[in-house]
Every structure is written in structure tokens, then in C-alpha cells.
Amino acid sequence: MNLILLRGGDWVERTDEEGDDQGGPAVTADAAPLSDARSSASEANSEPGGVCASTIQVAGPQAESVVVGVALLTDERRVTHIHTVIKAAVGDTLKVGEVDGLMGTAVVLAGSHESYRLRVRLSVLPPPPSPVTLVLALPERTVFTQVLHQVTVLGVKRVYVIGAAAVPASEWGAHQLQREAIAETLTLGLEQTIDTTMPRVYLRQDTARFVRSELPELLAESRGLMLARQPGETVQLDECHKTTEPTTLLVGPLANFTEVEEQRFQELGFKPVSFGPRALQVTAAVHALVGRMTL
């Protein structure tokens, strides 16, 4: 845990002030049609059974704003980490950030194995997001958690999880797809990478509906790249270099999309990319592709 993430319920006192600690443009949330509720809890979307780990739309922290206040941490995970790993004492300074807000520092006012009271000052913008939106055919449940953690660390802020012919219907009932499990994975990723902007995760079991109604909108605002079904038969990785251009990256399941599925995605505008003769597993492929375009 490289960053202590604060949520709304942690604040005992909180004040937003004007400051000149840092210049530059503010990082704002994307223009996706998300809800306006500023909450760390997940909310159901319009598709039955679908959830978002953080379906919120916020304007983003302002470059010249400063947040000061007092926070009280009482949950076991964060308190145990501060108490037994960091071994923070009164007067020590911790690196903290507010979910979907600014980052900064906190001075320990009081602490024990049960709770920590912190004086907080936030004035630093989170790092810029990756330009990549990931559209991922639902992989095996443990692989899903690994991929979600990886892309969170790499700065991806939108992930659409879809079905495919090779995805068993039973996988949609996995514990790893429950909103609490997704939120935990995202939080751990942000804490590792020192970021506060919570990714948005959309579960789209009705793939046909997603392809009809949402995917064209994504491609209207970004280029589309798709991991090829047969390695070596399409363009190489030259298209996947570091970029600021919005990119929708489509990755199929371990057994790959069918030829019919690939043809449909190409008709929509996805350009196939390939690792050449090497066939990688989903976790390695996503990490390599997103990493090339982000780092």
C-alpha cells in the first residue's frame, strides 16, 4: 500500500480551500454517460445483472484547490497496515489521497491497533489517465481479477466486460464479478500505483446489445484495435506505441473470438493487431498492449 485512500465516510472535518500549490490543467472524468452520484459504492446499470464498480461522474479535482481536514480510519485493513507495516507514530507523515480527488499528506494525530486520526492536506492532482478504454471478453474468474488489477495500475479508467461464444454463461455468476470484489481490486490497484481516480467497470453480458448500442459510440470517439485471433496474420505491434490518442482496445477470451465475431468487430472499425508468432495468455497480452500505449 503506497497510498492511503480516503473515502467520504472517513472525514471528521473537511474544508475545500483555494490555493496555488500546483498549476496545470485539472484531470477530469470522461464524458461517458455515468450517474452523478458521488459515492464509493457500486450502482446497478440499466442492463439486468450488470454492475459498475464506481458508476460516478465527477468534474475532477481542480488544479488550484486544496482540501484540509481531519480523517478517522477505523477499518481493519488500513489500520492494520498503518500500525503493523508502516508502524506510524504520532507526528509521522503518510501519503494519502481522496477517491476521485486530490492527493497529499496526512500527519498522524493519534493511533492504535483500532483506529488512526489524521490531519490531512490534499493539493496534488492524480496522474493523468491512460488513453486506453479496454473492452475485455470475460476471462476465467481469477484471470479477470488479475487483469483488472493490472489495468488499474496502468491507469486505464474504463473497462467494459463482454460475453463471447467461448465464454461459459456460468462465469457471469462468479464472486469476482460482484461489486464488492471489483471495488476491492480497483482500490488495491490505486493504492499500489499512487492514484485516486477510480476506474469505471461495466459488465455487459448482453454482448449483442452492447455491440449495437454502445460500441459504435466508443469507436466514434477513439480508434479501435483488436488482438488478432491468429497470431502473425495481421499487422504487427507498430500501431501500439505510446500515445495520447483515445484508443478502444478489444481483447478476446483465452479461446479467442470466433471468425464470425472477429469479422463483425472489424466491420465496426476495429483494426487487428498481432504479437507475431507468439500466442500470449490474456493477462500477458493485456499487460503488454496497454503498457506499450501508456508507459
mmCIF file of C-alpha atoms in Angstrom:
data_model
loop_
_atom_site.group_PDB
_atom_site.id
_atom_site.type_symbol
_atom_site.label_atom_id
_atom_site.label_comp_id
_atom_site.label_asym_id
_atom_site.label_seq_id
_atom_site.Cartn_x
_atom_site.Cartn_y
_atom_site.Cartn_z
ATOM 1 C CA MET A 1 0.000 0.000 0.000
ATOM 2 C CA ASN A 2 1.864 3.068 -1.308
ATOM 3 C CA LEU A 3 -1.099 5.401 -0.773
ATOM 4 C CA ILE A 4 -3.808 5.560 1.899
ATOM 5 C CA LEU A 5 -7.112 6.148 0.099
ATOM 6 C CA LEU A 6 -9.717 8.228 1.922
ATOM 7 C CA ARG A 7 -13.460 7.980 1.317
ATOM 8 C CA GLY A 8 -16.335 10.244 2.230
ATOM 9 C CA GLY A 9 -17.138 8.458 5.472
ATOM 10 C CA ASP A 10 -13.588 8.895 6.785
ATOM 11 C CA TRP A 11 -13.844 12.662 7.227
ATOM 12 C CA VAL A 12 -14.475 14.141 10.658
ATOM 13 C CA GLU A 13 -13.791 17.655 9.376
ATOM 14 C CA ARG A 14 -13.281 18.699 5.752
ATOM 15 C CA THR A 15 -12.791 22.094 4.111
ATOM 16 C CA ASP A 16 -12.188 22.984 0.462
ATOM 17 C CA GLU A 17 -9.923 25.980 0.043
ATOM 18 C CA GLU A 18 -8.351 27.914 -2.809
ATOM 19 C CA GLY A 19 -4.603 27.568 -3.200
ATOM 20 C CA ASP A 20 -1.718 27.925 -5.599
ATOM 21 C CA ASP A 21 0.213 24.798 -4.680
ATOM 22 C CA GLN A 22 0.170 23.409 -8.184
ATOM 23 C CA GLY A 23 -0.573 24.659 -11.673
ATOM 24 C CA GLY A 24 -1.624 22.962 -14.858
ATOM 25 C CA PRO A 25 -4.907 21.617 -16.126
ATOM 26 C CA ALA A 26 -7.179 19.590 -13.923
ATOM 27 C CA VAL A 27 -7.788 15.971 -14.746
ATOM 28 C CA THR A 28 -11.473 15.476 -15.445
ATOM 29 C CA ALA A 29 -13.617 12.398 -15.710
ATOM 30 C CA ASP A 30 -14.546 11.221 -19.185
ATOM 31 C CA ALA A 31 -17.791 12.072 -20.891
ATOM 32 C CA ALA A 32 -19.305 8.610 -20.660
ATOM 33 C CA PRO A 33 -22.990 8.528 -19.660
ATOM 34 C CA LEU A 34 -22.439 7.802 -15.981
ATOM 35 C CA SER A 35 -24.545 8.702 -12.986
ATOM 36 C CA ASP A 36 -23.984 11.851 -10.969
ATOM 37 C CA ALA A 37 -23.875 10.188 -7.555
ATOM 38 C CA ARG A 38 -20.546 10.850 -5.845
ATOM 39 C CA SER A 39 -20.237 7.603 -3.947
ATOM 40 C CA SER A 40 -17.706 4.849 -3.462
ATOM 41 C CA ALA A 41 -20.436 2.248 -3.612
ATOM 42 C CA SER A 42 -21.254 0.432 -6.850
ATOM 43 C CA GLU A 43 -24.531 1.017 -8.605
ATOM 44 C CA ALA A 44 -26.517 -1.221 -10.935
ATOM 45 C CA ASN A 45 -26.675 -0.131 -14.539
ATOM 46 C CA SER A 46 -29.581 -0.399 -16.916
ATOM 47 C CA GLU A 47 -28.720 -3.916 -18.034
ATOM 48 C CA PRO A 48 -30.137 -6.660 -15.788
ATOM 49 C CA GLY A 49 -27.370 -8.196 -13.749
ATOM 50 C CA GLY A 50 -24.866 -5.555 -14.785
ATOM 51 C CA VAL A 51 -22.922 -3.507 -12.277
ATOM 52 C CA CYS A 52 -20.311 -0.808 -12.301
ATOM 53 C CA ALA A 53 -17.644 -0.766 -9.659
ATOM 54 C CA SER A 54 -17.868 3.010 -9.496
ATOM 55 C CA THR A 55 -20.540 4.491 -11.734
ATOM 56 C CA ILE A 56 -19.946 8.140 -10.919
ATOM 57 C CA GLN A 57 -19.457 11.307 -12.899
ATOM 58 C CA VAL A 58 -17.384 13.989 -11.225
ATOM 59 C CA ALA A 59 -15.831 17.141 -12.585
ATOM 60 C CA GLY A 60 -12.450 16.116 -11.199
ATOM 61 C CA PRO A 61 -10.228 17.932 -8.712
ATOM 62 C CA GLN A 62 -9.263 21.477 -9.601
ATOM 63 C CA ALA A 63 -5.619 22.345 -10.123
ATOM 64 C CA GLU A 64 -5.660 25.192 -7.618
ATOM 65 C CA SER A 65 -7.901 23.667 -4.951
ATOM 66 C CA VAL A 66 -6.729 22.496 -1.547
ATOM 67 C CA VAL A 67 -8.567 20.159 0.805
ATOM 68 C CA VAL A 68 -7.760 20.215 4.519
ATOM 69 C CA GLY A 69 -9.360 18.415 7.409
ATOM 70 C CA VAL A 70 -9.284 15.576 9.886
ATOM 71 C CA ALA A 71 -9.953 11.945 8.975
ATOM 72 C CA LEU A 72 -10.613 8.972 11.234
ATOM 73 C CA LEU A 73 -9.745 5.490 9.965
ATOM 74 C CA THR A 74 -11.349 2.554 11.745
ATOM 75 C CA ASP A 75 -11.428 -0.275 9.200
ATOM 76 C CA GLU A 76 -9.175 -3.229 9.895
ATOM 77 C CA ARG A 77 -7.269 -3.346 6.600
ATOM 78 C CA ARG A 78 -5.968 0.215 6.541
ATOM 79 C CA VAL A 79 -5.471 0.481 10.299
ATOM 80 C CA THR A 80 -3.530 -2.797 10.412
ATOM 81 C CA HIS A 81 -1.306 -1.682 7.538
ATOM 82 C CA ILE A 82 -0.513 1.662 9.139
ATOM 83 C CA HIS A 83 0.014 0.099 12.566
ATOM 84 C CA THR A 84 1.997 -3.046 11.713
ATOM 85 C CA VAL A 85 3.614 -2.385 8.324
ATOM 86 C CA ILE A 86 4.269 1.359 8.293
ATOM 87 C CA LYS A 87 4.466 1.442 12.102
ATOM 88 C CA ALA A 88 3.356 5.063 12.070
ATOM 89 C CA ALA A 89 3.588 7.017 15.311
ATOM 90 C CA VAL A 90 2.098 10.344 16.370
ATOM 91 C CA GLY A 91 3.654 13.106 14.292
ATOM 92 C CA ASP A 92 4.595 10.847 11.361
ATOM 93 C CA THR A 93 3.530 11.828 7.844
ATOM 94 C CA LEU A 94 1.649 9.477 5.495
ATOM 95 C CA LYS A 95 0.942 9.729 1.769
ATOM 96 C CA VAL A 96 -2.841 9.923 1.277
ATOM 97 C CA GLY A 97 -5.435 10.695 -1.384
ATOM 98 C CA GLU A 98 -9.203 11.050 -1.667
ATOM 99 C CA VAL A 99 -11.091 8.736 -4.007
ATOM 100 C CA ASP A 100 -11.748 10.673 -7.233
ATOM 101 C CA GLY A 101 -9.988 13.668 -5.704
ATOM 102 C CA LEU A 102 -6.620 15.145 -4.822
ATOM 103 C CA MET A 103 -3.559 13.595 -3.234
ATOM 104 C CA GLY A 104 -1.341 14.893 -0.463
ATOM 105 C CA THR A 105 -0.139 14.086 3.035
ATOM 106 C CA ALA A 106 -1.558 13.387 6.467
ATOM 107 C CA VAL A 107 0.041 13.815 9.873
ATOM 108 C CA VAL A 108 -0.838 11.197 12.500
ATOM 109 C CA LEU A 109 -2.631 12.867 15.421
ATOM 110 C CA ALA A 110 -3.401 9.661 17.315
ATOM 111 C CA GLY A 111 -3.192 5.975 16.519
ATOM 112 C CA SER A 112 -3.587 2.468 17.850
ATOM 113 C CA HIS A 113 -4.371 -1.022 16.583
ATOM 114 C CA GLU A 114 -8.048 0.034 16.454
ATOM 115 C CA SER A 115 -8.031 3.440 14.726
ATOM 116 C CA TYR A 116 -5.939 6.325 13.365
ATOM 117 C CA ARG A 117 -6.775 10.012 13.477
ATOM 118 C CA LEU A 118 -5.087 12.058 10.728
ATOM 119 C CA ARG A 119 -4.712 15.744 9.907
ATOM 120 C CA VAL A 120 -4.992 15.827 6.124
ATOM 121 C CA ARG A 121 -3.865 18.281 3.450
ATOM 122 C CA LEU A 122 -4.558 17.483 -0.215
ATOM 123 C CA SER A 123 -3.295 19.674 -3.067
ATOM 124 C CA VAL A 124 -1.733 17.387 -5.700
ATOM 125 C CA LEU A 125 -3.543 16.213 -8.831
ATOM 126 C CA PRO A 126 -3.611 12.471 -9.547
ATOM 127 C CA PRO A 127 -1.565 11.206 -12.506
ATOM 128 C CA PRO A 128 -3.128 11.538 -15.979
ATOM 129 C CA PRO A 129 -5.221 8.575 -17.117
ATOM 130 C CA SER A 130 -4.272 6.113 -19.825
ATOM 131 C CA PRO A 131 -5.838 6.887 -23.226
ATOM 132 C CA VAL A 132 -6.958 3.256 -23.438
ATOM 133 C CA THR A 133 -10.500 2.012 -22.915
ATOM 134 C CA LEU A 134 -10.435 -1.773 -22.527
ATOM 135 C CA VAL A 135 -13.177 -3.996 -23.927
ATOM 136 C CA LEU A 136 -12.482 -7.432 -22.473
ATOM 137 C CA ALA A 137 -14.257 -10.698 -23.206
ATOM 138 C CA LEU A 138 -14.842 -12.199 -19.774
ATOM 139 C CA PRO A 139 -11.883 -14.459 -18.922
ATOM 140 C CA GLU A 140 -11.668 -17.151 -16.250
ATOM 141 C CA ARG A 141 -12.584 -15.648 -12.892
ATOM 142 C CA THR A 142 -9.113 -15.439 -11.306
ATOM 143 C CA VAL A 143 -7.689 -14.095 -14.566
ATOM 144 C CA PHE A 144 -10.352 -11.375 -14.544
ATOM 145 C CA THR A 145 -9.141 -10.141 -11.158
ATOM 146 C CA GLN A 146 -5.525 -10.159 -12.323
ATOM 147 C CA VAL A 147 -6.322 -8.223 -15.500
ATOM 148 C CA LEU A 148 -8.460 -5.683 -13.641
ATOM 149 C CA HIS A 149 -5.656 -5.054 -11.146
ATOM 150 C CA GLN A 150 -3.069 -4.711 -13.936
ATOM 151 C CA VAL A 151 -5.010 -2.169 -15.971
ATOM 152 C CA THR A 152 -5.837 -0.153 -12.849
ATOM 153 C CA VAL A 153 -2.128 0.108 -12.080
ATOM 154 C CA LEU A 154 -1.507 1.185 -15.700
ATOM 155 C CA GLY A 155 -4.063 3.980 -15.462
ATOM 156 C CA VAL A 156 -6.979 2.600 -17.517
ATOM 157 C CA LYS A 157 -10.206 4.299 -16.397
ATOM 158 C CA ARG A 158 -12.887 2.493 -18.423
ATOM 159 C CA VAL A 159 -13.284 -1.281 -18.699
ATOM 160 C CA TYR A 160 -16.166 -2.981 -20.498
ATOM 161 C CA VAL A 161 -16.529 -6.704 -19.799
ATOM 162 C CA ILE A 162 -18.473 -8.547 -22.505
ATOM 163 C CA GLY A 163 -19.503 -12.053 -23.426
ATOM 164 C CA ALA A 164 -18.361 -14.174 -26.371
ATOM 165 C CA ALA A 165 -19.101 -17.557 -27.878
ATOM 166 C CA ALA A 166 -16.224 -19.057 -25.887
ATOM 167 C CA VAL A 167 -17.348 -17.577 -22.546
ATOM 168 C CA PRO A 168 -19.480 -20.011 -20.463
ATOM 169 C CA ALA A 169 -22.643 -18.391 -19.100
ATOM 170 C CA SER A 170 -21.768 -19.712 -15.638
ATOM 171 C CA GLU A 171 -18.765 -17.373 -15.429
ATOM 172 C CA TRP A 172 -21.081 -14.384 -15.020
ATOM 173 C CA GLY A 173 -22.081 -15.641 -11.577
ATOM 174 C CA ALA A 174 -18.519 -15.655 -10.244
ATOM 175 C CA HIS A 175 -17.794 -13.948 -6.938
ATOM 176 C CA GLN A 176 -15.022 -11.920 -8.605
ATOM 177 C CA LEU A 177 -17.689 -10.059 -10.627
ATOM 178 C CA GLN A 178 -19.633 -8.912 -7.582
ATOM 179 C CA ARG A 179 -19.440 -5.166 -6.986
ATOM 180 C CA GLU A 180 -17.647 -5.532 -3.637
ATOM 181 C CA ALA A 181 -14.951 -7.743 -5.144
ATOM 182 C CA ILE A 182 -14.458 -5.401 -8.112
ATOM 183 C CA ALA A 183 -14.245 -2.359 -5.827
ATOM 184 C CA GLU A 184 -11.608 -4.091 -3.688
ATOM 185 C CA THR A 185 -9.498 -4.963 -6.736
ATOM 186 C CA LEU A 186 -9.670 -1.393 -8.043
ATOM 187 C CA THR A 187 -8.768 0.041 -4.641
ATOM 188 C CA LEU A 188 -5.725 -2.205 -4.286
ATOM 189 C CA GLY A 189 -4.567 -1.159 -7.751
ATOM 190 C CA LEU A 190 -4.903 2.555 -6.988
ATOM 191 C CA GLU A 191 -3.081 2.161 -3.687
ATOM 192 C CA GLN A 192 -0.203 0.423 -5.458
ATOM 193 C CA THR A 193 0.158 2.876 -8.337
ATOM 194 C CA ILE A 194 -0.479 6.041 -6.231
ATOM 195 C CA ASP A 195 -3.608 7.265 -7.981
ATOM 196 C CA THR A 196 -7.048 8.356 -6.806
ATOM 197 C CA THR A 197 -9.225 8.285 -9.937
ATOM 198 C CA MET A 198 -11.398 5.193 -9.623
ATOM 199 C CA PRO A 199 -11.843 3.240 -12.885
ATOM 200 C CA ARG A 200 -15.344 2.584 -14.195
ATOM 201 C CA VAL A 201 -16.136 -1.077 -14.826
ATOM 202 C CA TYR A 202 -19.171 -2.045 -16.895
ATOM 203 C CA LEU A 203 -20.454 -5.632 -17.102
ATOM 204 C CA ARG A 204 -22.200 -6.260 -20.412
ATOM 205 C CA GLN A 205 -23.438 -9.842 -20.511
ATOM 206 C CA ASP A 206 -25.776 -8.961 -23.376
ATOM 207 C CA THR A 207 -22.978 -8.592 -25.919
ATOM 208 C CA ALA A 208 -25.275 -8.157 -28.908
ATOM 209 C CA ARG A 209 -26.923 -5.169 -27.272
ATOM 210 C CA PHE A 210 -23.534 -3.703 -26.343
ATOM 211 C CA VAL A 211 -22.231 -4.095 -29.902
ATOM 212 C CA ARG A 212 -25.382 -2.485 -31.291
ATOM 213 C CA SER A 213 -25.814 0.458 -28.956
ATOM 214 C CA GLU A 214 -22.605 1.278 -27.083
ATOM 215 C CA LEU A 215 -19.614 0.086 -29.083
ATOM 216 C CA PRO A 216 -20.273 2.397 -32.069
ATOM 217 C CA GLU A 217 -20.284 5.359 -29.659
ATOM 218 C CA LEU A 218 -16.920 4.296 -28.234
ATOM 219 C CA LEU A 219 -15.438 3.985 -31.720
ATOM 220 C CA ALA A 220 -16.818 7.388 -32.689
ATOM 221 C CA GLU A 221 -14.536 8.973 -30.094
ATOM 222 C CA SER A 222 -11.496 6.692 -30.396
ATOM 223 C CA ARG A 223 -9.605 4.369 -32.726
ATOM 224 C CA GLY A 224 -10.273 0.651 -32.364
ATOM 225 C CA LEU A 225 -7.588 -2.030 -32.015
ATOM 226 C CA MET A 226 -8.316 -5.741 -31.635
ATOM 227 C CA LEU A 227 -5.956 -8.536 -30.639
ATOM 228 C CA ALA A 228 -5.930 -10.884 -33.643
ATOM 229 C CA ARG A 229 -7.341 -14.412 -33.394
ATOM 230 C CA GLN A 230 -4.469 -15.969 -35.347
ATOM 231 C CA PRO A 231 -1.007 -14.623 -34.420
ATOM 232 C CA GLY A 232 1.008 -13.343 -37.334
ATOM 233 C CA GLU A 233 -1.801 -12.962 -39.867
ATOM 234 C CA THR A 234 -2.371 -9.228 -39.418
ATOM 235 C CA VAL A 235 -0.448 -6.032 -38.711
ATOM 236 C CA GLN A 236 2.268 -6.105 -36.067
ATOM 237 C CA LEU A 237 2.563 -4.007 -32.918
ATOM 238 C CA ASP A 238 3.580 -0.787 -34.682
ATOM 239 C CA GLU A 239 0.083 0.546 -34.023
ATOM 240 C CA CYS A 240 0.510 0.004 -30.280
ATOM 241 C CA HIS A 241 3.078 2.635 -29.360
ATOM 242 C CA LYS A 242 2.864 5.192 -26.567
ATOM 243 C CA THR A 243 0.104 7.595 -27.470
ATOM 244 C CA THR A 244 -2.297 10.198 -26.163
ATOM 245 C CA GLU A 245 -4.863 9.282 -28.828
ATOM 246 C CA PRO A 246 -8.008 7.754 -27.320
ATOM 247 C CA THR A 247 -7.946 4.037 -28.111
ATOM 248 C CA THR A 248 -10.504 1.295 -27.565
ATOM 249 C CA LEU A 249 -8.637 -1.996 -27.169
ATOM 250 C CA LEU A 250 -10.586 -5.215 -27.707
ATOM 251 C CA VAL A 251 -9.214 -8.460 -26.237
ATOM 252 C CA GLY A 252 -10.954 -11.799 -26.620
ATOM 253 C CA PRO A 253 -11.146 -14.789 -24.268
ATOM 254 C CA LEU A 254 -8.396 -17.383 -23.919
ATOM 255 C CA ALA A 255 -10.012 -19.446 -26.687
ATOM 256 C CA ASN A 256 -10.245 -16.269 -28.805
ATOM 257 C CA PHE A 257 -13.205 -14.798 -30.665
ATOM 258 C CA THR A 258 -14.737 -16.857 -33.450
ATOM 259 C CA GLU A 259 -14.157 -15.833 -37.061
ATOM 260 C CA VAL A 260 -17.719 -14.510 -37.203
ATOM 261 C CA GLU A 261 -17.184 -12.400 -34.078
ATOM 262 C CA GLU A 262 -13.892 -11.019 -35.383
ATOM 263 C CA GLN A 263 -15.453 -10.158 -38.738
ATOM 264 C CA ARG A 264 -18.261 -8.259 -37.011
ATOM 265 C CA PHE A 265 -15.789 -6.241 -34.907
ATOM 266 C CA GLN A 266 -13.694 -5.434 -37.963
ATOM 267 C CA GLU A 267 -16.800 -4.232 -39.795
ATOM 268 C CA LEU A 268 -17.365 -1.823 -36.923
ATOM 269 C CA GLY A 269 -13.878 -0.414 -37.396
ATOM 270 C CA PHE A 270 -11.501 -2.444 -35.216
ATOM 271 C CA LYS A 271 -8.046 -2.923 -36.714
ATOM 272 C CA PRO A 272 -6.449 -6.285 -35.834
ATOM 273 C CA VAL A 273 -3.009 -6.294 -34.207
ATOM 274 C CA SER A 274 -0.742 -9.260 -33.557
ATOM 275 C CA PHE A 275 2.204 -10.325 -31.427
ATOM 276 C CA GLY A 276 3.569 -12.187 -34.434
ATOM 277 C CA PRO A 277 4.376 -15.863 -33.852
ATOM 278 C CA ARG A 278 3.831 -15.660 -30.084
ATOM 279 C CA ALA A 279 0.414 -16.508 -28.632
ATOM 280 C CA LEU A 280 0.084 -14.933 -25.183
ATOM 281 C CA GLN A 281 -2.393 -15.576 -22.399
ATOM 282 C CA VAL A 282 -4.956 -12.875 -21.666
ATOM 283 C CA THR A 283 -3.088 -11.394 -18.684
ATOM 284 C CA ALA A 284 0.190 -11.104 -20.587
ATOM 285 C CA ALA A 285 -1.478 -9.777 -23.739
ATOM 286 C CA VAL A 286 -3.408 -7.042 -21.933
ATOM 287 C CA HIS A 287 -0.378 -6.009 -19.883
ATOM 288 C CA ALA A 288 1.836 -5.836 -22.989
ATOM 289 C CA LEU A 289 -0.639 -3.929 -25.165
ATOM 290 C CA VAL A 290 -1.806 -1.421 -22.563
ATOM 291 C CA GLY A 291 1.727 -0.958 -21.303
ATOM 292 C CA ARG A 292 3.037 -0.146 -24.786
ATOM 293 C CA MET A 293 0.387 2.535 -25.274
ATOM 294 C CA THR A 294 0.593 4.025 -21.781
ATOM 295 C CA LEU A 295 4.133 3.879 -20.368
#
